[in-house]
Short mmCIF file of C-alpha atoms and ligand atoms in Angstrom, two decimals:
data_model
loop_
_atom_site.label_atom_id
_atom_site.label_comp_id
_atom_site.label_asym_id
_atom_site.label_seq_id
_atom_site.Cartn_x
_atom_site.Cartn_y
_atom_site.Cartn_z
CA MET B 1 9.28 175.43 -18.16
CA SER B 2 8.11 178.06 -20.68
CA ALA B 3 5.38 178.53 -23.26
CA SER B 4 7.80 177.60 -26.02
CA GLU B 5 7.69 173.98 -24.86
CA LEU B 6 4.07 173.74 -25.93
CA VAL B 7 4.71 173.93 -29.64
CA ASP B 8 3.36 171.35 -32.06
CA PRO B 9 5.16 169.91 -35.12
CA PHE B 10 3.62 172.65 -37.32
CA GLY B 11 5.03 175.44 -35.16
CA ARG B 12 1.71 176.33 -33.53
CA HIS B 13 2.02 177.57 -29.95
CA ILE B 14 -0.53 175.93 -27.70
CA ASN B 15 -1.78 178.27 -24.99
CA TYR B 16 -5.46 177.41 -24.75
CA LEU B 17 -6.88 174.34 -22.98
CA ARG B 18 -10.50 173.27 -22.88
CA ILE B 19 -11.37 170.98 -20.01
CA SER B 20 -14.52 168.88 -19.98
CA VAL B 21 -15.46 168.28 -16.35
CA THR B 22 -18.36 165.93 -17.08
CA ASP B 23 -20.05 164.20 -20.01
CA ARG B 24 -23.43 164.52 -18.25
CA CYS B 25 -26.00 167.14 -19.11
CA ASP B 26 -29.47 168.26 -18.10
CA PHE B 27 -30.35 168.98 -21.78
CA ARG B 28 -30.42 166.70 -24.81
CA CYS B 29 -29.76 169.06 -27.72
CA THR B 30 -30.61 167.18 -30.91
CA TYR B 31 -27.32 168.04 -32.66
CA CYS B 32 -25.26 167.04 -29.62
CA MET B 33 -26.61 163.85 -28.03
CA ASP B 34 -29.40 161.31 -28.17
CA GLU B 35 -32.20 161.27 -25.59
CA ASP B 36 -31.09 157.90 -24.21
CA VAL B 37 -27.34 158.50 -24.29
CA SER B 38 -25.32 156.42 -21.83
CA PHE B 39 -22.90 158.30 -19.62
CA LEU B 40 -19.50 157.25 -18.34
CA PRO B 41 -19.34 155.46 -14.98
CA LYS B 42 -18.36 157.99 -12.32
CA ASN B 43 -15.09 156.24 -11.45
CA HIS B 44 -13.88 156.70 -15.05
CA ILE B 45 -14.08 160.46 -14.69
CA LEU B 46 -11.18 162.51 -13.35
CA SER B 47 -11.71 163.76 -9.81
CA LEU B 48 -11.75 167.52 -9.22
CA GLU B 49 -8.34 167.26 -7.54
CA GLU B 50 -6.95 165.45 -10.60
CA ILE B 51 -8.39 168.09 -12.93
CA ALA B 52 -6.89 170.88 -10.79
CA LEU B 53 -3.48 169.19 -10.84
CA THR B 54 -3.63 168.79 -14.63
CA ALA B 55 -4.78 172.37 -15.19
CA LYS B 56 -1.93 173.71 -13.05
CA THR B 57 0.57 171.54 -14.92
CA PHE B 58 -0.60 173.03 -18.21
CA ILE B 59 -0.45 176.56 -16.77
CA ASN B 60 3.15 175.94 -15.68
CA MET B 61 3.88 174.85 -19.26
CA GLY B 62 2.53 178.09 -20.74
CA VAL B 63 -1.25 177.70 -21.05
CA LYS B 64 -2.82 181.15 -20.56
CA ARG B 65 -6.48 180.42 -21.13
CA ILE B 66 -8.66 177.67 -19.78
CA ARG B 67 -12.26 177.03 -20.74
CA ILE B 68 -14.35 174.73 -18.56
CA THR B 69 -16.97 172.82 -20.51
CA GLY B 70 -18.75 169.48 -20.75
CA GLY B 71 -21.49 168.05 -21.00
CA GLU B 72 -22.97 170.71 -18.81
CA PRO B 73 -20.13 171.85 -16.51
CA LEU B 74 -22.39 173.50 -13.96
CA VAL B 75 -24.02 170.18 -13.04
CA ARG B 76 -20.68 168.82 -11.76
CA LYS B 77 -20.79 168.71 -7.96
CA ASN B 78 -18.37 171.06 -6.16
CA LEU B 79 -17.34 172.73 -9.40
CA LEU B 80 -16.80 176.01 -7.54
CA TRP B 81 -13.91 174.48 -5.62
CA LEU B 82 -12.21 173.61 -8.91
CA LEU B 83 -12.83 177.05 -10.38
CA GLU B 84 -11.35 178.81 -7.36
CA SER B 85 -8.36 176.52 -7.43
CA ILE B 86 -7.64 177.14 -11.14
CA ALA B 87 -8.42 180.88 -11.04
CA SER B 88 -5.86 181.42 -8.28
CA ALA B 89 -3.00 179.84 -10.29
CA ASP B 90 -0.23 182.26 -11.27
CA GLY B 91 0.13 182.79 -15.01
CA LEU B 92 -3.45 182.24 -16.10
CA ASP B 93 -4.99 185.15 -18.07
CA GLU B 94 -8.51 183.86 -18.55
CA LEU B 95 -10.83 181.29 -16.99
CA THR B 96 -14.06 180.93 -18.95
CA ILE B 97 -17.02 178.56 -18.95
CA THR B 98 -19.31 177.34 -21.71
CA THR B 99 -22.73 176.56 -20.31
CA ASN B 100 -26.28 175.91 -21.43
CA GLY B 101 -27.37 178.54 -18.88
CA SER B 102 -29.77 176.38 -16.90
CA GLN B 103 -27.93 176.89 -13.58
CA LEU B 104 -26.91 180.53 -13.99
CA LYS B 105 -29.70 182.04 -11.98
CA LYS B 106 -28.56 180.22 -8.85
CA MET B 107 -24.81 180.06 -9.64
CA GLY B 108 -24.03 183.32 -11.48
CA GLN B 109 -22.86 185.22 -8.42
CA SER B 110 -20.72 182.32 -7.16
CA LEU B 111 -19.07 181.93 -10.56
CA TYR B 112 -18.16 185.60 -10.52
CA ASP B 113 -16.86 185.30 -6.94
CA ALA B 114 -14.80 182.23 -7.87
CA GLY B 115 -12.82 184.27 -10.41
CA VAL B 116 -14.43 183.29 -13.71
CA THR B 117 -13.48 185.90 -16.32
CA ARG B 118 -16.50 185.52 -18.60
CA LEU B 119 -19.22 183.12 -19.65
CA ASN B 120 -20.35 181.70 -23.00
CA VAL B 121 -24.03 180.79 -22.88
CA SER B 122 -25.40 178.52 -25.60
CA LEU B 123 -28.78 179.66 -26.88
CA ASP B 124 -30.14 178.72 -30.30
CA THR B 125 -33.67 180.10 -30.11
CA LEU B 126 -35.86 182.53 -28.19
CA GLN B 127 -39.05 180.60 -28.95
CA THR B 128 -40.34 178.29 -26.23
CA GLU B 129 -41.65 175.49 -28.42
CA ARG B 130 -38.61 175.49 -30.64
CA PHE B 131 -36.30 175.51 -27.61
CA THR B 132 -38.10 172.47 -26.22
CA GLN B 133 -37.77 170.72 -29.57
CA LEU B 134 -34.06 171.53 -29.97
CA THR B 135 -32.95 170.77 -26.40
CA ARG B 136 -35.70 168.21 -25.59
CA ARG B 137 -36.22 170.17 -22.36
CA ASN B 138 -38.74 172.89 -21.54
CA LYS B 139 -36.28 175.27 -19.86
CA LEU B 140 -36.09 178.41 -21.98
CA GLN B 141 -37.44 180.60 -19.19
CA GLN B 142 -34.84 179.26 -16.74
CA VAL B 143 -32.04 180.01 -19.23
CA LEU B 144 -33.34 183.53 -19.90
CA GLU B 145 -33.45 184.24 -16.16
CA GLY B 146 -29.86 182.96 -15.92
CA ILE B 147 -28.73 185.34 -18.63
CA GLU B 148 -30.50 188.19 -16.83
CA THR B 149 -28.57 187.25 -13.66
CA ILE B 150 -25.11 187.29 -15.24
CA ALA B 151 -25.89 190.50 -17.16
CA GLY B 152 -26.13 192.22 -13.77
CA LEU B 153 -22.66 191.06 -12.63
CA PRO B 154 -19.40 192.89 -13.43
CA PHE B 155 -17.49 190.07 -15.15
CA PRO B 156 -14.07 191.38 -16.31
CA LYS B 157 -14.73 190.40 -19.95
CA THR B 158 -17.80 190.57 -22.16
CA ASN B 159 -20.07 187.54 -21.91
CA LYS B 160 -21.16 185.82 -25.11
CA ILE B 161 -24.06 183.90 -26.61
CA ASN B 162 -23.20 180.88 -28.81
CA SER B 163 -25.79 179.83 -31.37
CA VAL B 164 -25.59 176.80 -33.64
CA VAL B 165 -27.51 177.73 -36.81
CA LEU B 166 -29.55 175.05 -38.55
CA LYS B 167 -31.35 175.81 -41.80
CA HIS B 168 -35.15 175.38 -41.46
CA TYR B 169 -34.85 175.19 -37.64
CA ASN B 170 -33.59 178.54 -36.39
CA ASP B 171 -32.06 180.47 -39.29
CA ASP B 172 -34.98 182.92 -39.09
CA GLU B 173 -33.71 183.90 -35.61
CA ILE B 174 -30.28 185.21 -36.58
CA ILE B 175 -31.38 188.82 -36.17
CA PRO B 176 -33.58 188.33 -33.04
CA LEU B 177 -30.77 186.40 -31.30
CA THR B 178 -28.25 189.09 -32.22
CA GLN B 179 -30.55 191.82 -30.94
CA PHE B 180 -31.11 189.85 -27.75
CA ALA B 181 -27.35 189.58 -27.18
CA LEU B 182 -26.76 193.29 -27.89
CA ASN B 183 -29.56 194.26 -25.49
CA TYR B 184 -27.63 192.47 -22.74
CA ASN B 185 -24.31 193.94 -23.87
CA MET B 186 -23.15 190.47 -24.90
CA ASP B 187 -21.22 189.34 -27.96
CA ILE B 188 -22.67 186.55 -30.07
CA SER B 189 -21.09 183.80 -32.18
CA PHE B 190 -22.90 181.78 -34.82
CA ILE B 191 -21.56 178.26 -35.27
CA GLU B 192 -21.81 175.90 -38.24
CA GLU B 193 -22.95 172.48 -37.04
CA MET B 194 -20.14 169.95 -36.97
CA PRO B 195 -20.54 166.27 -37.92
CA LEU B 196 -19.71 164.85 -34.50
CA GLY B 197 -21.50 161.63 -33.58
CA LEU B 198 -24.37 159.98 -35.47
CA ILE B 199 -27.69 161.75 -34.98
CA THR B 200 -31.20 160.76 -36.06
CA SER B 201 -33.11 164.00 -35.45
CA HIS B 202 -32.13 165.75 -38.69
CA ASP B 203 -30.06 165.41 -41.85
CA ARG B 204 -26.97 167.57 -41.48
CA GLN B 205 -26.65 168.03 -45.22
CA ILE B 206 -30.09 169.65 -45.31
CA THR B 207 -29.70 171.79 -42.19
CA TYR B 208 -26.22 173.06 -43.08
CA LEU B 209 -26.07 176.84 -43.36
CA SER B 210 -22.73 178.43 -44.15
CA SER B 211 -21.34 181.33 -42.16
CA ASN B 212 -21.31 183.37 -45.39
CA GLU B 213 -25.10 183.11 -45.56
CA VAL B 214 -25.33 184.13 -41.90
CA LEU B 215 -23.08 187.10 -42.58
CA THR B 216 -25.21 188.20 -45.54
CA LYS B 217 -28.30 188.28 -43.32
CA LEU B 218 -26.46 190.15 -40.58
CA LYS B 219 -25.16 192.79 -42.98
CA GLN B 220 -28.70 193.56 -44.07
CA HIS B 221 -29.45 194.70 -40.51
CA TYR B 222 -26.22 195.88 -38.96
CA GLU B 223 -23.27 197.97 -39.98
CA LEU B 224 -20.34 195.62 -39.42
CA SER B 225 -16.65 196.25 -39.65
CA ASP B 226 -13.84 193.68 -39.61
CA SER B 227 -12.40 193.29 -36.16
CA ASN B 228 -9.00 192.15 -35.07
CA GLU B 229 -10.61 190.91 -31.87
CA LYS B 230 -9.00 187.60 -30.98
CA THR B 231 -10.40 185.52 -28.17
CA ALA B 232 -8.12 182.54 -28.53
CA GLY B 233 -10.88 180.89 -30.49
CA PRO B 234 -11.50 180.18 -34.15
CA SER B 235 -14.12 182.91 -34.69
CA GLN B 236 -13.91 185.56 -37.36
CA TYR B 237 -15.13 188.70 -35.56
CA TYR B 238 -17.02 191.75 -36.72
CA LYS B 239 -17.64 194.88 -34.69
CA VAL B 240 -21.22 196.14 -34.62
CA ALA B 241 -21.35 199.90 -35.30
CA ASN B 242 -22.45 202.10 -32.38
CA THR B 243 -22.02 199.27 -29.84
CA GLN B 244 -19.14 197.79 -27.85
CA ASN B 245 -20.06 194.35 -29.11
CA HIS B 246 -18.86 191.83 -31.62
CA ILE B 247 -20.42 189.15 -33.76
CA GLY B 248 -18.35 186.03 -34.39
CA LEU B 249 -18.69 183.39 -37.07
CA ILE B 250 -17.29 179.94 -36.34
CA SER B 251 -16.96 178.09 -39.63
CA PRO B 252 -15.39 174.65 -39.37
CA HIS B 253 -16.73 173.74 -42.83
CA SER B 254 -16.52 176.85 -44.94
CA HIS B 255 -13.31 178.34 -43.49
CA ASN B 256 -10.80 175.88 -42.22
CA PHE B 257 -9.35 177.48 -39.08
CA CYS B 258 -6.67 174.89 -38.38
CA GLY B 259 -3.71 177.03 -39.48
CA ASP B 260 -3.65 179.06 -36.29
CA CYS B 261 -5.17 176.48 -33.95
CA ASN B 262 -3.77 177.10 -30.48
CA ARG B 263 -5.97 174.73 -28.53
CA ILE B 264 -6.15 171.25 -27.12
CA ARG B 265 -8.87 169.50 -25.13
CA LEU B 266 -8.91 167.34 -22.02
CA THR B 267 -11.91 164.99 -21.91
CA ALA B 268 -13.73 164.20 -18.69
CA GLU B 269 -11.97 160.82 -18.47
CA GLY B 270 -8.52 162.31 -18.94
CA ARG B 271 -7.84 161.84 -22.64
CA LEU B 272 -5.91 164.68 -24.25
CA LEU B 273 -7.48 165.38 -27.65
CA LEU B 274 -5.22 167.18 -30.05
CA CYS B 275 -7.93 168.07 -32.59
CA LEU B 276 -11.70 168.37 -32.50
CA GLY B 277 -12.06 166.78 -35.94
CA ASN B 278 -9.59 163.90 -35.57
CA GLU B 279 -9.06 161.08 -33.10
CA HIS B 280 -5.40 161.94 -32.40
CA SER B 281 -5.11 161.75 -28.64
CA LEU B 282 -3.19 160.43 -25.66
CA GLU B 283 -4.56 158.93 -22.46
CA LEU B 284 -3.21 161.25 -19.78
CA LYS B 285 -5.06 159.56 -16.92
CA PRO B 286 -2.28 157.08 -16.09
CA TYR B 287 0.16 160.00 -15.84
CA ILE B 288 -2.27 162.10 -13.82
CA ARG B 289 -2.91 159.13 -11.47
CA ASN B 290 0.77 158.25 -11.57
CA THR B 291 0.01 154.68 -12.56
CA ASN B 292 1.80 154.65 -15.92
CA GLN B 293 4.14 151.77 -16.64
CA ASP B 294 6.81 153.88 -18.33
CA SER B 295 8.67 156.49 -16.36
CA LEU B 296 7.32 159.60 -18.08
CA THR B 297 6.06 162.41 -15.89
CA LEU B 298 2.81 164.21 -16.69
CA GLN B 299 4.75 167.10 -18.30
CA GLU B 300 6.77 164.73 -20.48
CA ALA B 301 3.60 162.90 -21.52
CA ILE B 302 1.99 166.21 -22.55
CA ILE B 303 4.98 167.12 -24.69
CA LYS B 304 4.92 163.66 -26.28
CA ALA B 305 1.20 164.11 -26.99
CA LEU B 306 1.74 167.44 -28.77
CA ALA B 307 3.73 165.64 -31.45
CA LEU B 308 0.43 163.95 -32.41
CA LYS B 309 -1.43 167.18 -33.20
CA PRO B 310 -2.55 166.86 -36.84
CA GLU B 311 -2.22 169.68 -39.36
CA LYS B 312 -5.96 170.00 -39.96
CA HIS B 313 -9.39 168.44 -39.67
CA HIS B 314 -11.45 167.11 -42.58
CA PHE B 315 -15.15 167.59 -41.95
CA ASN B 316 -17.32 166.30 -44.78
CA LEU B 317 -21.09 166.54 -44.72
CA THR B 318 -21.62 164.09 -47.55
CA GLU B 319 -19.99 161.20 -45.70
CA GLU B 320 -20.94 159.37 -42.54
CA PRO B 321 -19.36 161.19 -39.56
CA GLN B 322 -15.77 160.07 -39.15
CA ILE B 323 -15.84 161.15 -35.52
CA LEU B 324 -18.23 158.98 -33.58
CA ARG B 325 -17.89 160.80 -30.29
CA PHE B 326 -20.42 163.54 -29.60
CA MET B 327 -19.47 167.11 -28.75
CA SER B 328 -20.62 166.43 -25.18
CA ALA B 329 -17.97 163.71 -24.85
CA THR B 330 -15.33 165.92 -26.43
CA GLY B 331 -15.83 169.12 -24.49
CA GLY B 332 -17.14 171.73 -26.92
N1 LIG V 1 -23.40 172.18 -22.24
C1 LIG V 1 -22.66 173.34 -22.51
C2 LIG V 1 -23.31 174.17 -23.59
O1 LIG V 1 -24.21 173.69 -24.26
O2 LIG V 1 -22.88 175.30 -23.75
C3 LIG V 1 -21.20 173.09 -22.86
C4 LIG V 1 -20.90 171.92 -23.74
S1 LIG V 1 -21.55 172.03 -25.38
C5 LIG V 1 -20.99 170.50 -26.07
C6 LIG V 1 -20.53 173.29 -26.07
C7 LIG V 1 -21.00 173.90 -27.35
O3 LIG V 1 -20.96 172.93 -28.38
C8 LIG V 1 -22.42 174.44 -27.33
O4 LIG V 1 -22.40 175.80 -27.73
C9 LIG V 1 -23.14 173.59 -28.35
O5 LIG V 1 -24.13 174.34 -29.01
C10 LIG V 1 -22.02 173.18 -29.27
N2 LIG V 1 -22.27 171.96 -30.03
C11 LIG V 1 -22.67 170.75 -29.59
N3 LIG V 1 -22.74 169.86 -30.61
C12 LIG V 1 -22.36 170.53 -31.73
C13 LIG V 1 -22.22 170.19 -33.10
N4 LIG V 1 -22.48 168.96 -33.56
N5 LIG V 1 -21.80 171.15 -33.96
C14 LIG V 1 -21.52 172.42 -33.53
N6 LIG V 1 -21.62 172.80 -32.24
C15 LIG V 1 -22.05 171.88 -31.35
FE1 LIG V 2 -25.92 169.48 -23.20
FE2 LIG V 2 -24.47 171.44 -24.23
FE3 LIG V 2 -24.77 169.14 -25.56
FE4 LIG V 2 -26.84 170.74 -25.32
S1 LIG V 2 -24.92 171.22 -26.39
S2 LIG V 2 -26.84 168.52 -24.94
S3 LIG V 2 -26.51 171.61 -23.35
S4 LIG V 2 -23.72 169.40 -23.66
#
């Protein structure tokens, strides 16, 4: 089977899979989940063996890049086994992880040894009190030590900081966060908050800050040039003069990036989501567990699912969120 089989009805080639390995997390970021969120029962979640089988099936069908995410992926027990298993599959170009950084001090070396290509660490503030308010956990120091650990390891590709920017909460830290990333030779992406799940901590219409406003601030401090850098993601990248690093802007509201969307997501319970901003999906679990009533194989089910990929998402800040699942349930 070849990459050309993973083409959706709009001619987009799908070569990037995000896999959520758990919906659980040791943080409670206000824009992502409530403090008293209820998690899935463990037997609803795919086993590591089932995830490995699914990942390898996708790789055989042409997927070149896999990102492991969650919830917090590094709290999943025996994750290293899964990473080694996926990293050793022929045909995969990149195995990356998105993490909140809390486990990096103790796991950084093992992640490198397992074959992880690079890490995205989510960090929205460098201020202790603000960090505790945003994540509802007092763990900034632990995250900073984790970043220090991975900065000392020779990952094949440049690690990255991801920051969600909220007006009145952390928009005064755009420059300090960028400088922090550059000091560690990391790239940084600023993300517009997406209306996923109902939240009570803040009003998304008030905290919305467009990527254009972020870019204006950045240009006052850095000489930026357009970059063709493509990391299989939806970022618009800029190269920072006199460095090897890039700044990315992820703008689901202000710049619809659906036209060249090459990605799909597997949730922790085995649902294949065709779009972050729509509910179009197919339950793959029965095919992964081989308990489906029809005679489709896992590969055939995946191809059938691709036909459901919608042309674009419609995020609208003035309406109630249409997507009631949180990012943690989706696999960000
Ligand atoms: N726990 C890991 C972490 O925080 O990096 C991985 C999962 S988390 C859901 C992945 C990314 O989604 C994080 O960078 C987080 O900041 C982002 N995120 C969560 N909820 C979001 C939202 N409503 N809008 C935009 N980004 C969001
Ligand atoms: Fe956890 Fe990541 Fe969601 Fe924060 S953004 S609550 S770290 S899953």
